[in-house]
Amino acid sequence: MLHIECPWCGFRDDAEFHYGGEAHITRPDPSKTLTDEKFSEYLFLKTNTKGLILERWCHRSGCRRWFNVLRNTITNEILEVYPVTETPSSKQGKETYDRNWRRISPSKKTPKTDEAK
Amino acid sequence: MSSQRFRLKEAGRLDRNAPLKFKFDGKIYEGFRGDTLSSALLANGVHLVGRSFKYHRPRGHLGVGAVEANALIQVGDGNSTEPNVRASQVEIYDGLVASSQNRWPSLLFDLGVVNDLLGGLIPAGFYYKTFMWPRKWWMKYEYFIRRAAGLGKAPTGRDPDRYEKMHAHCDVLIVGAGPAGLAAALAASKTGARVIIADDQQTFGGSLNTDTDCYINDKTTVDWGKDVVATLEGLPDVTMLPNTTVSGYYEQNYLTLLETTKPHFFKSTIQQTRQRLWKVRAKQVILATGMIERPLLFANNDRPGIMLSSAIREYINKYGVTPGQNPLIFTNNDDAYRTAITMRKNNINVAAIVDIRENPDSELFRQAQEMQIPIHVGSAVVTTKGYNRIKSATIIKLSSDGKTLTGERKVLECDCLAMSGGWNPAIHLFSQSGGRVKWNHELATFIPSEATQNVLAIGGCNGTADLAKSLKEGLQAGVSAARLSGNKGHPPAIPSVQEPKQSETRFVLPIPTQKNKLVDEKVFIDFQNDVTLADIQLASREGYNSVEHLKRYTTVGMGTDQGKTSNVNALMLLSQILDCEPEQVGYTTFRPPYAPTTIGAYAGRNIGNLFSPVRTTAINPWHKEAGARFEHVGQWMRAWYYPKANETMRQAVDREVKAARTNIGILDASTLGKIDIQGPDAAEFLNRVYTNAWLKLPPGTSRYGLMLKEDGMVMDDGVTTCIKENHYHMTTTTGGAASVLEWLEEWLQTEWPNLKVYLTSVTEQWAVAAICGPKSRELLKELCTDIDLSDKAFPFMGYREGTVAGIKARIFRISFTGELSFEINVPRSYGLSLWEKLLDIGKKYEICPYGTEAMHVLRAEKGFIIVGQETDGTVTPVDLGMDWIISKTKPDFIGKRALSRRDIIKADRKQLVGLLTNNATDILPEGSQIVEEVLPKPPMSMIGHVTSSYFSPNCGRPIAMALIKSGRDRMGQTVHIPLKNKSIAATITDVNFLDNVSK
Ligand SMILES: [Zn+2]
């Protein structure tokens, strides 16, 4: 069981939390023109990361606040916890943020780079 | 009763004043308190305790504790029985009943042994090769395989024993209470740390109890161990857990421990906890799990009486039992000499020591020589004889490269064989923690390397065999773990140690087999899974050269044993075959649990009524009193229907449904999810989460809303009311309350953090009585005088605050039945009082309480959907025919973009329609598949399914709702619902049965 540090309540077991998937995914503006393909990318495509990932968690059975976490999916080590409205501040967090294909058009990138560690 | 013929006079740490009687395979034996089932059976000369998995060969005790691979037995009787328990881990108690497994009809005479004679016909991968073809025969084969390969039997009834869970935190968790573990515990606690130390044995001390030829600070190892244990017991922050197996090591130093209560204590009183599952979060973990001795690989190395050398030493020194009167020692290292010397000191004749090494020379070797124990150097046991117990061993000299046999055969008689093939650190937990392991050439085994968590491996677990070094590692690890977890005290001094020096090990693997033999003799690698040398060789010839493939193909290292004694031998063999370093072969990853764990321990007290919390409404006592039948809705218990004397469910529901349309029905609607929404941006927020328009809802009015997921599928529905400016009261489905709140919070916090909106769950704060039916206004008038209830002053979808039966109330004129209806909300503590008053005054209107079943029928008569019944996460509002609720003008709401996706606007999506069975007595089963044409047998092309189906008393016939492909274009068409023995025809209609169909 993961031990997660809620920014408001401190360290708690993961049974108190709710997983919210990958963080920093930009929601497309529905009032603008958007192809089905582009929209489906937002809706359905998820990275299956081996290594560092930025993800959202909610302290469901505690303060009910959402926050972001930098986690290593191999070791489950949590390297950074930061507010949901901000970007990571650690070096590894920044690198992980920059590496995400969602911040570049995925159609312009080869799938290989998605898996970069 | 058999006497304890093999019990030694002196040795052992047993309570000899407490003799106990137990039964094994129907026969009564005697042992002492402190015995395990293995030691007690050995004391009575019982070696044959089971039949092997595949070949049904007779098997005896192999090791001690969790290392035992053979002696799997069934313990207890009735529903307390537990299969596949290691006899070496069962502490005996008076009246214990145990039996052997995997034999038929009896242990001594087992028909399955025919598999052994046909052994050549059951090679590795046999099941895969034989039974994968022809495929349809598989079912038949499987039946026989399962019978033949049977381990123990699971109980059929409920486990009567009690289990518990414990949650604990500590600075330092120490796994293993041998010399290194005890030293670490002493150092960590003296340095100020909060310590938990666990050991799977009933007595702390580990090898201190068996290696009695060493001295620490001039004390015997046993005395030193006792002193440390006494010191630790006196310290307030040390928790000592004997009989406790650390079974799982998870992320962030979260470990699970299984504690077994002492059996005589547990059996003597009623309802004592049998096992306790500890969940420990430790700042630092120290693994002092020791080493596991390795078997030697020679022909017929599995006969009863052939045991691990260190296990025999433990049986002698700890349990005062000798496994034989004329044992033979077979070794590749010095440690087995300690077993031989221990035997001689206890007046046991040692047949001989057979040493693979050509020139052993050490203190221990010379000591054995002085004791005049015959020693055969440079030799090996090449085979053994004896069916139910070893009788003799054949030895031959090895060539200098160890690959061939040279010289004369000698047959040595013996009744027991102690084998020692080197040592493997018990790295299972280290591997589970995510740590890497590396190959150590000197020990020819894997030892811990890089850790990924806050963990230290010490002593045997770290590959350290010396006692002095182990103690030093323990003390150092204890101090450093205590310091790392924030403590500052002073550690104890390093003790002085006297111990025999040991020389090098010679690895010859496998022992060459004799030429000119008549039959293929089996060399066992994995005792529990009956995997032989030939199996490994065959698997490799067939290309299974990766360690993971080898494991699955041959089953080596699987089962409850998980390769404790076999893994390293198997991969050393594989590396020899592949002519590479064992490191290149790699190692399989260990997974929890380290030892089998009862399901009961995982369940703990979360069974029966305690499985999940039950929520009840304030009006619940009245429902009970009224004889209501209840149904579970999520965690809620809701009144389902209220049968009167002799009424069937159907009769009761029909009566309730009719009353709600003719007089007054009253429903306890308290379970509906309720969310209080406040803030200057509340209206804007609602406008974004619902599909329809919310910006202009005036105070005192309500609106029905539908929430979608971002993929356009219906998620929840409900009525939200504007209480006053910037203050709303949202209702959700009963089951969706928690998830809707979480959903709203998610959007508010992560997507629209700039909106000033505050959400509070108020589900439990309000009790709700919904009165419904043509006379409901008259009833309410009698109890509420401060609100004008006329249709004009308080129209449909209106909201008023006032007093009902003297209680301050919120009244919503909303309806889930299509009838005139008021939902009266009062603070929870007034709920019962309000309900009773309404029923009391309502008598003259023939008020009728109705349950959830009638509520379902009433809404279906009007064609109202229930989210979760008509929808399943794949249904859009358009599919439901609810286009009217989707705003065309709003720039954004959750799910808006998805509704124009190509797939969502396709014409052949399943659409919600009504279904009327052509025969007005047929009620369709909910969930039934719908077809256009009935074929003699499946498959048939399915066009939809029935979502709701009831008998409608107000329509006078059965009604149903269904999702059918292009359903709205099929109005009036006939479809078919094929059931097991018949097929029902039905006509597609509108869903509003009450207004459009029956009239
Ligand atoms: Zn929190």
Tab-separated table of N, CA, C and O in Angstrom, chain A residues 64, chain B residues 674-686 720-730 741 744-745 748 754-762 766 801 810:
chain	number	residue	atom	x	y	z
A	64	ARG	N	-10.501	15.919	1.078
A	64	ARG	CA	-11.183	16.007	-0.221
A	64	ARG	C	-10.449	16.898	-1.227
A	64	ARG	O	-11.024	17.272	-2.240
B	674	LYS	N	-27.648	14.397	-1.393
B	674	LYS	CA	-27.963	15.821	-1.306
B	674	LYS	C	-26.658	16.612	-1.135
B	674	LYS	O	-25.866	16.323	-0.252
B	675	ILE	N	-26.476	17.581	-2.002
B	675	ILE	CA	-25.258	18.390	-1.937
B	675	ILE	C	-25.648	19.864	-1.844
B	675	ILE	O	-26.418	20.368	-2.665
B	676	ASP	N	-25.145	20.521	-0.830
B	676	ASP	CA	-25.389	21.952	-0.653
B	676	ASP	C	-24.323	22.708	-1.447
B	676	ASP	O	-23.133	22.487	-1.258
B	677	ILE	N	-24.781	23.563	-2.366
B	677	ILE	CA	-23.852	24.280	-3.246
B	677	ILE	C	-24.010	25.775	-3.011
B	677	ILE	O	-25.113	26.312	-3.134
B	678	GLN	N	-22.911	26.432	-2.645
B	678	GLN	CA	-22.974	27.873	-2.399
B	678	GLN	C	-21.803	28.580	-3.053
B	678	GLN	O	-20.773	27.977	-3.316
B	679	GLY	N	-21.989	29.859	-3.265
B	679	GLY	CA	-20.901	30.655	-3.822
B	679	GLY	C	-21.367	31.495	-4.993
B	679	GLY	O	-22.344	31.152	-5.653
B	680	PRO	N	-20.657	32.596	-5.255
B	680	PRO	CA	-21.076	33.511	-6.314
B	680	PRO	C	-21.085	32.871	-7.708
B	680	PRO	O	-21.805	33.327	-8.584
B	681	ASP	N	-20.284	31.798	-7.900
B	681	ASP	CA	-20.244	31.179	-9.223
B	681	ASP	C	-21.054	29.885	-9.290
B	681	ASP	O	-20.879	29.076	-10.212
B	682	ALA	N	-21.941	29.670	-8.302
B	682	ALA	CA	-22.669	28.402	-8.234
B	682	ALA	C	-23.496	28.149	-9.494
B	682	ALA	O	-23.502	27.037	-10.029
B	683	ALA	N	-24.198	29.170	-9.980
B	683	ALA	CA	-25.045	28.981	-11.162
B	683	ALA	C	-24.199	28.635	-12.382
B	683	ALA	O	-24.521	27.728	-13.156
B	684	GLU	N	-23.066	29.342	-12.528
B	684	GLU	CA	-22.165	29.067	-13.645
B	684	GLU	C	-21.637	27.628	-13.560
B	684	GLU	O	-21.554	26.909	-14.559
B	685	PHE	N	-21.335	27.209	-12.353
B	685	PHE	CA	-20.826	25.856	-12.140
B	685	PHE	C	-21.871	24.814	-12.568
B	685	PHE	O	-21.576	23.871	-13.313
B	686	LEU	N	-23.137	25.013	-12.098
B	686	LEU	CA	-24.214	24.081	-12.464
B	686	LEU	C	-24.392	24.054	-13.976
B	686	LEU	O	-24.626	23.005	-14.574
B	720	THR	N	-32.155	19.869	-8.979
B	720	THR	CA	-31.426	20.866	-8.196
B	720	THR	C	-32.303	22.113	-8.048
B	720	THR	O	-32.987	22.522	-8.985
B	721	THR	N	-32.276	22.662	-6.842
B	721	THR	CA	-33.180	23.751	-6.496
B	721	THR	C	-32.393	24.992	-6.108
B	721	THR	O	-31.381	24.883	-5.413
B	722	CYS	N	-32.894	26.151	-6.550
B	722	CYS	CA	-32.289	27.392	-6.094
B	722	CYS	C	-32.981	27.795	-4.795
B	722	CYS	O	-34.161	28.150	-4.776
B	723	ILE	N	-32.251	27.675	-3.684
B	723	ILE	CA	-32.793	28.013	-2.370
B	723	ILE	C	-32.916	29.531	-2.267
B	723	ILE	O	-33.937	30.080	-1.908
B	724	LYS	N	-31.812	30.197	-2.563
B	724	LYS	CA	-31.799	31.648	-2.708
B	724	LYS	C	-30.605	32.001	-3.589
B	724	LYS	O	-29.907	31.091	-4.053
B	725	GLU	N	-30.382	33.261	-3.817
B	725	GLU	CA	-29.297	33.627	-4.719
B	725	GLU	C	-27.976	33.020	-4.238
B	725	GLU	O	-27.646	33.084	-3.042
B	726	ASN	N	-27.221	32.396	-5.158
B	726	ASN	CA	-25.923	31.790	-4.863
B	726	ASN	C	-25.999	30.613	-3.879
B	726	ASN	O	-25.017	30.268	-3.239
B	727	HIS	N	-27.181	30.028	-3.740
B	727	HIS	CA	-27.323	28.889	-2.825
B	727	HIS	C	-28.250	27.851	-3.460
B	727	HIS	O	-29.408	28.137	-3.718
B	728	TYR	N	-27.722	26.669	-3.700
B	728	TYR	CA	-28.486	25.622	-4.384
B	728	TYR	C	-28.467	24.334	-3.556
B	728	TYR	O	-27.572	24.086	-2.758
B	729	HIS	N	-29.510	23.526	-3.794
B	729	HIS	CA	-29.617	22.218	-3.142
B	729	HIS	C	-29.701	21.184	-4.261
B	729	HIS	O	-30.670	21.152	-5.011
B	730	MET	N	-28.649	20.375	-4.410
B	730	MET	CA	-28.613	19.389	-5.499
B	730	MET	C	-28.979	18.019	-4.951
B	730	MET	O	-28.549	17.643	-3.867
B	741	LEU	N	-20.303	13.899	-5.798
B	741	LEU	CA	-19.611	14.945	-5.040
B	741	LEU	C	-18.127	14.973	-5.418
B	741	LEU	O	-17.541	16.038	-5.646
B	744	LEU	N	-17.735	16.472	-8.860
B	744	LEU	CA	-17.879	17.933	-8.853
B	744	LEU	C	-16.629	18.588	-8.275
B	744	LEU	O	-16.123	19.578	-8.809
B	745	GLU	N	-16.127	18.019	-7.199
B	745	GLU	CA	-14.902	18.562	-6.586
B	745	GLU	C	-13.739	18.501	-7.570
B	745	GLU	O	-12.922	19.413	-7.650
B	748	LEU	N	-14.116	21.242	-10.070
B	748	LEU	CA	-13.960	22.531	-9.408
B	748	LEU	C	-12.490	22.803	-9.075
B	748	LEU	O	-11.972	23.896	-9.306
B	754	ASN	N	-10.787	28.707	-10.616
B	754	ASN	CA	-11.131	30.118	-10.460
B	754	ASN	C	-12.591	30.323	-10.051
B	754	ASN	O	-12.975	31.398	-9.622
B	755	LEU	N	-13.437	29.289	-10.185
B	755	LEU	CA	-14.847	29.433	-9.791
B	755	LEU	C	-14.960	29.433	-8.273
B	755	LEU	O	-14.379	28.590	-7.594
B	756	LYS	N	-15.760	30.361	-7.752
B	756	LYS	CA	-15.954	30.432	-6.296
B	756	LYS	C	-17.221	29.655	-5.948
B	756	LYS	O	-18.331	30.190	-5.971
B	757	VAL	N	-17.039	28.397	-5.655
B	757	VAL	CA	-18.160	27.516	-5.337
B	757	VAL	C	-17.726	26.584	-4.206
B	757	VAL	O	-16.591	26.128	-4.185
B	758	TYR	N	-18.654	26.336	-3.268
B	758	TYR	CA	-18.338	25.467	-2.143
B	758	TYR	C	-19.367	24.369	-2.056
B	758	TYR	O	-20.573	24.611	-2.112
B	759	LEU	N	-18.879	23.125	-1.944
B	759	LEU	CA	-19.768	21.965	-1.949
B	759	LEU	C	-19.749	21.296	-0.583
B	759	LEU	O	-18.686	21.106	0.005
B	760	THR	N	-20.915	20.924	-0.090
B	760	THR	CA	-20.998	20.211	1.180
B	760	THR	C	-22.009	19.087	1.037
B	760	THR	O	-23.125	19.321	0.559
B	761	SER	N	-21.620	17.901	1.439
B	761	SER	CA	-22.575	16.791	1.412
B	761	SER	C	-23.553	16.955	2.574
B	761	SER	O	-23.138	17.108	3.728
B	762	VAL	N	-24.857	16.969	2.273
B	762	VAL	CA	-25.856	17.093	3.353
B	762	VAL	C	-26.846	15.926	3.310
B	762	VAL	O	-27.928	15.998	3.873
B	766	TRP	N	-30.626	15.638	6.200
B	766	TRP	CA	-32.056	15.800	5.959
B	766	TRP	C	-32.756	14.445	5.901
B	766	TRP	O	-32.265	13.521	5.282
B	801	GLU	N	-40.227	27.213	1.854
B	801	GLU	CA	-39.812	26.887	3.225
B	801	GLU	C	-40.935	27.235	4.163
B	801	GLU	O	-41.593	28.261	3.976
B	810	ARG	N	-38.278	22.112	4.469
B	810	ARG	CA	-38.097	22.532	3.085
B	810	ARG	C	-39.002	21.634	2.239
B	810	ARG	O	-38.914	20.414	2.340
